[in-house]
mmCIF file of C-alpha atoms and ligand atoms in Angstrom:
data_model
loop_
_atom_site.group_PDB
_atom_site.id
_atom_site.type_symbol
_atom_site.label_atom_id
_atom_site.label_comp_id
_atom_site.label_asym_id
_atom_site.label_seq_id
_atom_site.Cartn_x
_atom_site.Cartn_y
_atom_site.Cartn_z
ATOM 1 C CA PRO M 1 15.477 -22.596 3.599
ATOM 2 C CA ASP M 2 17.282 -19.760 4.819
ATOM 3 C CA ASN M 3 15.289 -17.495 2.916
ATOM 4 C CA GLY M 4 13.381 -13.719 3.869
ATOM 5 C CA CYS M 5 10.372 -16.415 4.502
ATOM 6 C CA GLN M 6 11.935 -18.095 6.644
ATOM 7 C CA ILE M 7 14.752 -15.808 8.188
ATOM 8 C CA GLY M 8 13.226 -15.468 12.467
ATOM 9 C CA PHE M 9 10.954 -18.400 12.090
ATOM 10 C CA GLY M 10 12.541 -21.038 12.725
ATOM 11 C CA PRO M 11 12.771 -23.969 13.694
ATOM 12 C CA MET M 12 10.777 -25.028 10.364
ATOM 13 C CA THR M 13 8.723 -28.224 10.566
ATOM 14 C CA ASP M 14 10.535 -31.326 11.238
ATOM 15 C CA GLY M 15 11.250 -33.676 8.637
ATOM 16 C CA PHE M 16 11.353 -30.923 5.262
ATOM 17 C CA VAL M 17 14.027 -31.626 2.719
ATOM 18 C CA TYR M 18 14.008 -29.373 -0.346
ATOM 19 C CA ALA M 19 15.099 -29.842 -3.793
ATOM 20 C CA ASP M 20 15.577 -27.789 -6.771
ATOM 21 C CA TYR M 21 13.183 -26.198 -8.125
ATOM 22 C CA ASN M 22 11.896 -27.420 -11.418
ATOM 23 C CA ASP M 23 15.178 -29.831 -11.694
ATOM 24 C CA LEU M 24 12.637 -32.957 -11.228
ATOM 25 C CA GLU M 25 16.260 -34.713 -10.960
ATOM 26 C CA SER M 26 17.244 -33.275 -8.124
ATOM 27 C CA PHE M 27 13.651 -34.105 -6.539
ATOM 28 C CA LYS M 28 13.825 -37.868 -6.953
ATOM 29 C CA ASN M 29 17.422 -37.576 -5.483
ATOM 30 C CA ALA M 30 15.299 -36.047 -2.630
ATOM 31 C CA VAL M 31 12.985 -38.855 -2.305
ATOM 32 C CA ASP M 32 13.883 -42.224 -0.219
ATOM 33 C CA ASP M 33 12.191 -45.101 1.092
ATOM 34 C CA ASP M 34 10.455 -43.017 4.148
ATOM 35 C CA THR M 35 9.456 -39.868 1.942
ATOM 36 C CA ILE M 36 5.409 -39.522 1.941
ATOM 37 C CA ALA M 37 4.689 -36.717 -0.534
ATOM 38 C CA ILE M 38 6.107 -33.604 -2.456
ATOM 39 C CA MET M 39 5.181 -30.062 -1.596
ATOM 40 C CA VAL M 40 5.524 -27.601 -4.670
ATOM 41 C CA GLU M 41 4.229 -24.388 -5.766
ATOM 42 C CA PRO M 42 3.168 -24.145 -9.351
ATOM 43 C CA VAL M 43 4.345 -21.008 -9.347
ATOM 44 C CA GLN M 44 6.639 -19.662 -6.976
ATOM 45 C CA GLY M 45 5.716 -16.760 -5.411
ATOM 46 C CA GLU M 46 7.489 -15.148 -2.676
ATOM 47 C CA GLY M 47 10.530 -17.518 -4.409
ATOM 48 C CA GLY M 48 10.692 -14.459 -7.187
ATOM 49 C CA VAL M 49 6.947 -15.688 -9.079
ATOM 50 C CA HIS M 50 9.464 -19.182 -11.649
ATOM 51 C CA PRO M 51 5.970 -20.980 -12.564
ATOM 52 C CA ALA M 52 6.933 -24.966 -12.966
ATOM 53 C CA THR M 53 7.827 -25.721 -16.159
ATOM 54 C CA LYS M 54 5.711 -28.375 -17.502
ATOM 55 C CA GLU M 55 8.026 -31.081 -17.264
ATOM 56 C CA PHE M 56 8.591 -30.480 -14.146
ATOM 57 C CA LEU M 57 5.059 -30.635 -12.626
ATOM 58 C CA GLN M 58 4.149 -33.430 -15.026
ATOM 59 C CA GLY M 59 7.043 -35.941 -14.060
ATOM 60 C CA LEU M 60 6.588 -35.142 -10.528
ATOM 61 C CA ARG M 61 2.961 -36.522 -10.688
ATOM 62 C CA GLU M 62 4.201 -39.406 -12.599
ATOM 63 C CA PHE M 63 7.277 -39.892 -10.650
ATOM 64 C CA THR M 64 4.817 -39.338 -7.668
ATOM 65 C CA LYS M 65 2.641 -42.134 -8.799
ATOM 66 C CA GLU M 66 5.219 -44.667 -10.159
ATOM 67 C CA LYS M 67 6.765 -44.191 -5.947
ATOM 68 C CA GLY M 68 3.109 -44.435 -4.097
ATOM 69 C CA ILE M 69 3.898 -40.806 -2.843
ATOM 70 C CA LEU M 70 1.381 -37.582 -2.251
ATOM 71 C CA LEU M 71 1.859 -35.071 -4.270
ATOM 72 C CA LEU M 72 0.902 -31.744 -2.568
ATOM 73 C CA LEU M 73 0.166 -28.564 -4.618
ATOM 74 C CA ASP M 74 0.560 -25.569 -1.988
ATOM 75 C CA GLU M 75 -1.965 -22.731 -3.791
ATOM 76 C CA VAL M 76 -2.280 -20.309 -1.084
ATOM 77 C CA GLN M 77 -1.495 -17.311 -3.966
ATOM 78 C CA THR M 78 -2.007 -19.324 -7.648
ATOM 79 C CA GLY M 79 -5.566 -20.499 -6.516
ATOM 80 C CA TRP M 80 -8.866 -19.193 -7.800
ATOM 81 C CA MET M 81 -8.540 -17.745 -10.492
ATOM 82 C CA ARG M 82 -5.055 -15.734 -10.398
ATOM 83 C CA THR M 83 -3.390 -18.464 -13.054
ATOM 84 C CA GLY M 84 -6.246 -18.114 -15.759
ATOM 85 C CA LYS M 85 -7.246 -21.450 -14.962
ATOM 86 C CA PRO M 86 -9.668 -21.816 -11.693
ATOM 87 C CA MET M 87 -6.451 -23.870 -10.228
ATOM 88 C CA SER M 88 -2.928 -23.457 -11.641
ATOM 89 C CA TYR M 89 -2.430 -26.697 -11.942
ATOM 90 C CA MET M 90 -4.774 -27.103 -14.079
ATOM 91 C CA ASN M 91 -2.997 -25.031 -16.628
ATOM 92 C CA TYR M 92 -0.258 -28.060 -16.747
ATOM 93 C CA GLY M 93 -3.235 -31.683 -16.804
ATOM 94 C CA ILE M 94 -2.431 -33.347 -13.839
ATOM 95 C CA GLN M 95 -4.361 -34.081 -11.102
ATOM 96 C CA PRO M 96 -2.729 -33.565 -7.646
ATOM 97 C CA ASP M 97 -3.618 -35.089 -4.379
ATOM 98 C CA ILE M 98 -3.514 -32.977 -2.085
ATOM 99 C CA VAL M 99 -3.980 -28.479 -3.082
ATOM 100 C CA SER M 100 -4.291 -25.923 0.164
ATOM 101 C CA MET M 101 -6.285 -22.061 -0.720
ATOM 102 C CA ALA M 102 -6.859 -20.059 0.544
ATOM 103 C CA LYS M 103 -6.480 -15.692 -0.508
ATOM 104 C CA ALA M 104 -9.028 -15.154 -3.421
ATOM 105 C CA LEU M 105 -10.804 -18.176 -1.134
ATOM 106 C CA GLY M 106 -12.466 -15.327 0.059
ATOM 107 C CA GLY M 107 -12.090 -11.972 -1.320
ATOM 108 C CA GLY M 108 -10.736 -10.583 1.194
ATOM 109 C CA MET M 109 -11.912 -12.462 4.354
ATOM 110 C CA PRO M 110 -10.318 -14.890 6.411
ATOM 111 C CA ILE M 111 -10.533 -17.891 4.751
ATOM 112 C CA GLY M 112 -7.859 -21.235 4.649
ATOM 113 C CA ALA M 113 -8.643 -24.818 3.023
ATOM 114 C CA ILE M 114 -7.472 -28.125 1.659
ATOM 115 C CA VAL M 115 -8.657 -30.236 -0.883
ATOM 116 C CA THR M 116 -8.565 -33.814 -1.718
ATOM 117 C CA THR M 117 -10.001 -36.985 -2.811
ATOM 118 C CA GLU M 118 -12.722 -38.146 -1.058
ATOM 119 C CA GLU M 119 -9.608 -41.551 0.226
ATOM 120 C CA ILE M 120 -7.136 -39.445 1.500
ATOM 121 C CA ALA M 121 -10.102 -37.336 3.308
ATOM 122 C CA LYS M 122 -10.576 -40.338 5.482
ATOM 123 C CA ALA M 123 -7.619 -39.839 7.570
ATOM 124 C CA PHE M 124 -9.403 -36.826 8.771
ATOM 125 C CA THR M 125 -12.344 -37.347 10.846
ATOM 126 C CA PRO M 126 -14.551 -34.349 12.262
ATOM 127 C CA GLY M 127 -12.777 -32.411 15.181
ATOM 128 C CA SER M 128 -9.413 -33.946 14.085
ATOM 129 C CA HIS M 129 -7.938 -31.150 12.568
ATOM 130 C CA GLY M 130 -10.326 -27.897 14.113
ATOM 131 C CA THR M 131 -8.943 -24.613 14.809
ATOM 132 C CA THR M 132 -10.696 -21.814 16.624
ATOM 133 C CA PHE M 133 -12.137 -20.271 13.438
ATOM 134 C CA GLY M 134 -11.846 -23.562 11.207
ATOM 135 C CA GLY M 135 -15.370 -23.574 9.151
ATOM 136 C CA HIS M 136 -16.156 -19.481 10.706
ATOM 137 C CA PRO M 137 -19.922 -19.469 9.318
ATOM 138 C CA VAL M 138 -19.580 -15.348 7.741
ATOM 139 C CA SER M 139 -16.226 -16.931 5.578
ATOM 140 C CA CYS M 140 -17.552 -19.546 4.119
ATOM 141 C CA ALA M 141 -20.857 -17.869 2.835
ATOM 142 C CA ALA M 142 -18.280 -15.003 2.032
ATOM 143 C CA ALA M 143 -16.399 -17.401 0.602
ATOM 144 C CA LEU M 144 -19.372 -19.264 -1.688
ATOM 145 C CA ALA M 145 -20.400 -16.455 -2.740
ATOM 146 C CA GLU M 146 -16.594 -15.242 -3.943
ATOM 147 C CA ILE M 147 -16.440 -18.280 -5.890
ATOM 148 C CA GLU M 148 -19.965 -17.332 -8.010
ATOM 149 C CA GLU M 149 -18.744 -14.639 -8.457
ATOM 150 C CA LEU M 150 -15.784 -15.402 -10.117
ATOM 151 C CA GLN M 151 -17.449 -17.728 -11.967
ATOM 152 C CA ASP M 152 -20.170 -16.606 -12.790
ATOM 153 C CA ARG M 153 -18.003 -13.023 -13.908
ATOM 154 C CA LYS M 154 -15.311 -15.365 -15.837
ATOM 155 C CA LEU M 155 -12.262 -14.055 -14.446
ATOM 156 C CA ASP M 156 -10.014 -16.938 -14.902
ATOM 157 C CA GLU M 157 -10.627 -15.632 -18.958
ATOM 158 C CA ASN M 158 -9.714 -12.664 -17.527
ATOM 159 C CA ALA M 159 -6.765 -13.147 -15.524
ATOM 160 C CA ALA M 160 -5.661 -14.499 -19.140
ATOM 161 C CA GLU M 161 -6.307 -11.863 -21.571
ATOM 162 C CA MET M 162 -5.241 -9.420 -19.045
ATOM 163 C CA GLY M 163 -2.008 -11.303 -17.600
ATOM 164 C CA ALA M 164 -1.191 -12.162 -21.133
ATOM 165 C CA TYR M 165 -1.361 -8.074 -21.965
ATOM 166 C CA LEU M 166 0.857 -7.114 -18.484
ATOM 167 C CA MET M 167 3.398 -9.442 -19.418
ATOM 168 C CA GLU M 168 3.646 -7.951 -22.806
ATOM 169 C CA GLN M 169 4.150 -3.977 -21.876
ATOM 170 C CA LEU M 170 5.805 -4.859 -18.917
ATOM 171 C CA ALA M 171 8.604 -5.729 -21.012
ATOM 172 C CA THR M 172 8.657 -2.594 -23.505
ATOM 173 C CA LEU M 173 10.015 -0.964 -20.267
ATOM 174 C CA PRO M 174 13.515 0.048 -19.614
ATOM 175 C CA HIS M 175 16.458 -2.282 -17.457
ATOM 176 C CA VAL M 176 13.645 -4.933 -17.468
ATOM 177 C CA LYS M 177 15.479 -7.935 -18.063
ATOM 178 C CA ASP M 178 12.522 -10.249 -17.578
ATOM 179 C CA VAL M 179 8.914 -10.866 -17.794
ATOM 180 C CA ARG M 180 7.284 -14.361 -16.353
ATOM 181 C CA GLY M 181 4.053 -15.172 -15.045
ATOM 182 C CA GLN M 182 0.696 -17.177 -15.190
ATOM 183 C CA GLY M 183 -2.105 -14.847 -16.092
ATOM 184 C CA LEU M 184 -1.917 -12.569 -13.454
ATOM 185 C CA LEU M 185 0.988 -14.172 -10.934
ATOM 186 C CA VAL M 186 3.771 -11.417 -12.421
ATOM 187 C CA GLY M 187 7.855 -10.816 -11.941
ATOM 188 C CA VAL M 188 9.703 -8.748 -13.681
ATOM 189 C CA GLU M 189 13.062 -9.336 -13.046
ATOM 190 C CA PHE M 190 15.358 -6.197 -13.942
ATOM 191 C CA ASP M 191 19.065 -4.970 -14.369
ATOM 192 C CA ASP M 192 21.211 -3.898 -11.575
ATOM 193 C CA PHE M 193 20.827 -0.498 -11.738
ATOM 194 C CA ILE M 194 17.152 -0.570 -10.190
ATOM 195 C CA ASP M 195 16.315 -2.078 -6.413
ATOM 196 C CA ALA M 196 12.750 -2.794 -6.722
ATOM 197 C CA VAL M 197 13.167 -1.895 -2.895
ATOM 198 C CA ASP M 198 13.681 1.632 -4.471
ATOM 199 C CA LEU M 199 10.975 1.093 -6.995
ATOM 200 C CA LYS M 200 8.237 -0.443 -5.658
ATOM 201 C CA HIS M 201 8.501 2.710 -3.225
ATOM 202 C CA ARG M 202 8.692 5.262 -5.498
ATOM 203 C CA CYS M 203 5.486 3.707 -7.366
ATOM 204 C CA VAL M 204 3.512 3.513 -4.019
ATOM 205 C CA ASP M 205 4.500 7.651 -3.992
ATOM 206 C CA LYS M 206 2.613 7.539 -7.586
ATOM 207 C CA HIS M 207 -0.386 5.092 -6.335
ATOM 208 C CA LEU M 208 0.524 2.001 -7.636
ATOM 209 C CA LEU M 209 0.783 -0.724 -5.362
ATOM 210 C CA THR M 210 3.126 -3.306 -5.697
ATOM 211 C CA THR M 211 6.030 -5.728 -4.124
ATOM 212 C CA ALA M 212 9.908 -6.708 -4.054
ATOM 213 C CA ILE M 213 11.033 -9.784 -3.859
ATOM 214 C CA GLY M 214 14.892 -9.915 -3.385
ATOM 215 C CA LYS M 215 17.097 -6.890 -4.790
ATOM 216 C CA SER M 216 15.695 -6.818 -7.993
ATOM 217 C CA VAL M 217 11.895 -8.513 -8.827
ATOM 218 C CA ILE M 218 8.972 -6.970 -9.281
ATOM 219 C CA ARG M 219 5.643 -8.661 -8.486
ATOM 220 C CA LEU M 220 2.189 -7.732 -9.801
ATOM 221 C CA VAL M 221 -0.755 -8.987 -8.074
ATOM 222 C CA PRO M 222 -3.832 -7.416 -9.204
ATOM 223 C CA PRO M 223 -6.939 -7.474 -8.658
ATOM 224 C CA LEU M 224 -8.643 -9.950 -10.786
ATOM 225 C CA ILE M 225 -12.030 -7.423 -12.303
ATOM 226 C CA ILE M 226 -8.473 -5.282 -13.580
ATOM 227 C CA SER M 227 -9.149 -3.894 -17.373
ATOM 228 C CA LYS M 228 -6.815 -3.232 -20.478
ATOM 229 C CA GLU M 229 -6.756 0.664 -18.818
ATOM 230 C CA ASP M 230 -5.334 -0.398 -15.416
ATOM 231 C CA VAL M 231 -3.243 -2.056 -17.031
ATOM 232 C CA ASP M 232 -1.943 0.742 -18.777
ATOM 233 C CA LYS M 233 -2.465 2.570 -15.889
ATOM 234 C CA ALA M 234 0.053 1.147 -13.898
ATOM 235 C CA VAL M 235 3.162 0.525 -16.929
ATOM 236 C CA ALA M 236 2.485 4.232 -17.526
ATOM 237 C CA ILE M 237 3.249 4.584 -13.449
ATOM 238 C CA MET M 238 5.786 2.463 -13.959
ATOM 239 C CA ARG M 239 7.835 3.915 -16.527
ATOM 240 C CA GLU M 240 7.469 7.574 -14.998
ATOM 241 C CA ALA M 241 8.946 5.982 -11.602
ATOM 242 C CA LEU M 242 11.915 4.230 -14.995
ATOM 243 C CA GLU M 243 12.624 7.290 -15.989
ATOM 244 C CA ASP M 244 12.283 9.489 -12.932
ATOM 245 C CA ILE M 245 15.797 7.452 -11.403
ATOM 246 C CA ASP M 246 17.455 7.599 -15.108
ATOM 247 C CA ARG M 247 17.106 11.122 -14.807
ATOM 248 C CA GLU M 248 18.342 11.320 -11.190
ATOM 249 C CA GLN M 249 21.382 9.498 -11.652
ATOM 250 C CA ASP M 250 21.756 11.306 -14.584
ATOM 251 C CA ALA M 251 21.669 14.821 -12.675
HETATM 252 C C1 PLP B 1 2.512 -20.059 -1.399
HETATM 253 C C2 PLP B 1 1.409 -19.895 0.437
HETATM 254 N N1 PLP B 1 1.842 -20.239 1.447
HETATM 255 C C3 PLP B 1 0.935 -20.190 1.808
HETATM 256 C C4 PLP B 1 0.696 -18.683 2.828
HETATM 257 C C5 PLP B 1 0.164 -18.653 3.688
HETATM 258 O O1 PLP B 1 -1.364 -18.687 3.664
HETATM 259 P P1 PLP B 1 -1.810 -18.621 5.619
HETATM 260 O O2 PLP B 1 -1.144 -17.586 5.613
HETATM 261 O O3 PLP B 1 -2.767 -18.693 4.753
HETATM 262 O O4 PLP B 1 -1.197 -19.528 6.022
HETATM 263 C C6 PLP B 1 0.735 -17.876 1.319
HETATM 264 C C7 PLP B 1 1.152 -16.580 1.820
HETATM 265 O O5 PLP B 1 1.477 -15.354 0.879
HETATM 266 C C8 PLP B 1 2.227 -18.055 0.112
HETATM 267 O O6 PLP B 1 1.893 -17.236 -0.679
#
């Protein structure tokens, strides 16, 4: 709450309370008799690239079942092969009640969807959740083609393999404090010497696109088709940019 994602967009949807990510007790304490659901990202994206621990997500599943409340996963960023599995929750051996998805689902075409059980889906009847472009035929055709492509080319396996290689290579860079992520959703946290926004701009100048989260984290969300050579190129550019910073500081 109150971070860059929310500032300027208030008031937020009523009825939500927040708990500390990866802290099962904090979530349990936030639930009362009026709670109907818990919603989390399996890997926090904008929040700094923090994967849920197995203990946390499996614990939430168990707890929500016990309480008779729903477990909702926001997989807009993590969904469709990004984390090394079709959906990130599949890395945890759990079955959520509702999953939202977008981004990779459309492969660039605008589409978002939620997926749920037949039982819960009964809450929606045709027209009860309409949007101007909902079910747009061109976007739906593109999404179907995209899913086929993602599956045929086994891009979940590529994300797992390249993600592990990328994280391993990033860890060799100077000023790195932490490298974390799941598949090809990767965050690099730098020490105080590095300003992530400055580093991002230096990388853009060298034709590498990244995003900066807060002061010290660079997020990398490369295309799912990325190869080892692409990873090497990207890491070399980041190394060059970091060495430029060091050199300027010494001068
Ligand atoms: C985790 C997560 N949820 C939701 C959204 C917003 O999705 P949409 O633009 O499809 O509403 C984003 C956008 O980046 C996201 O990262």
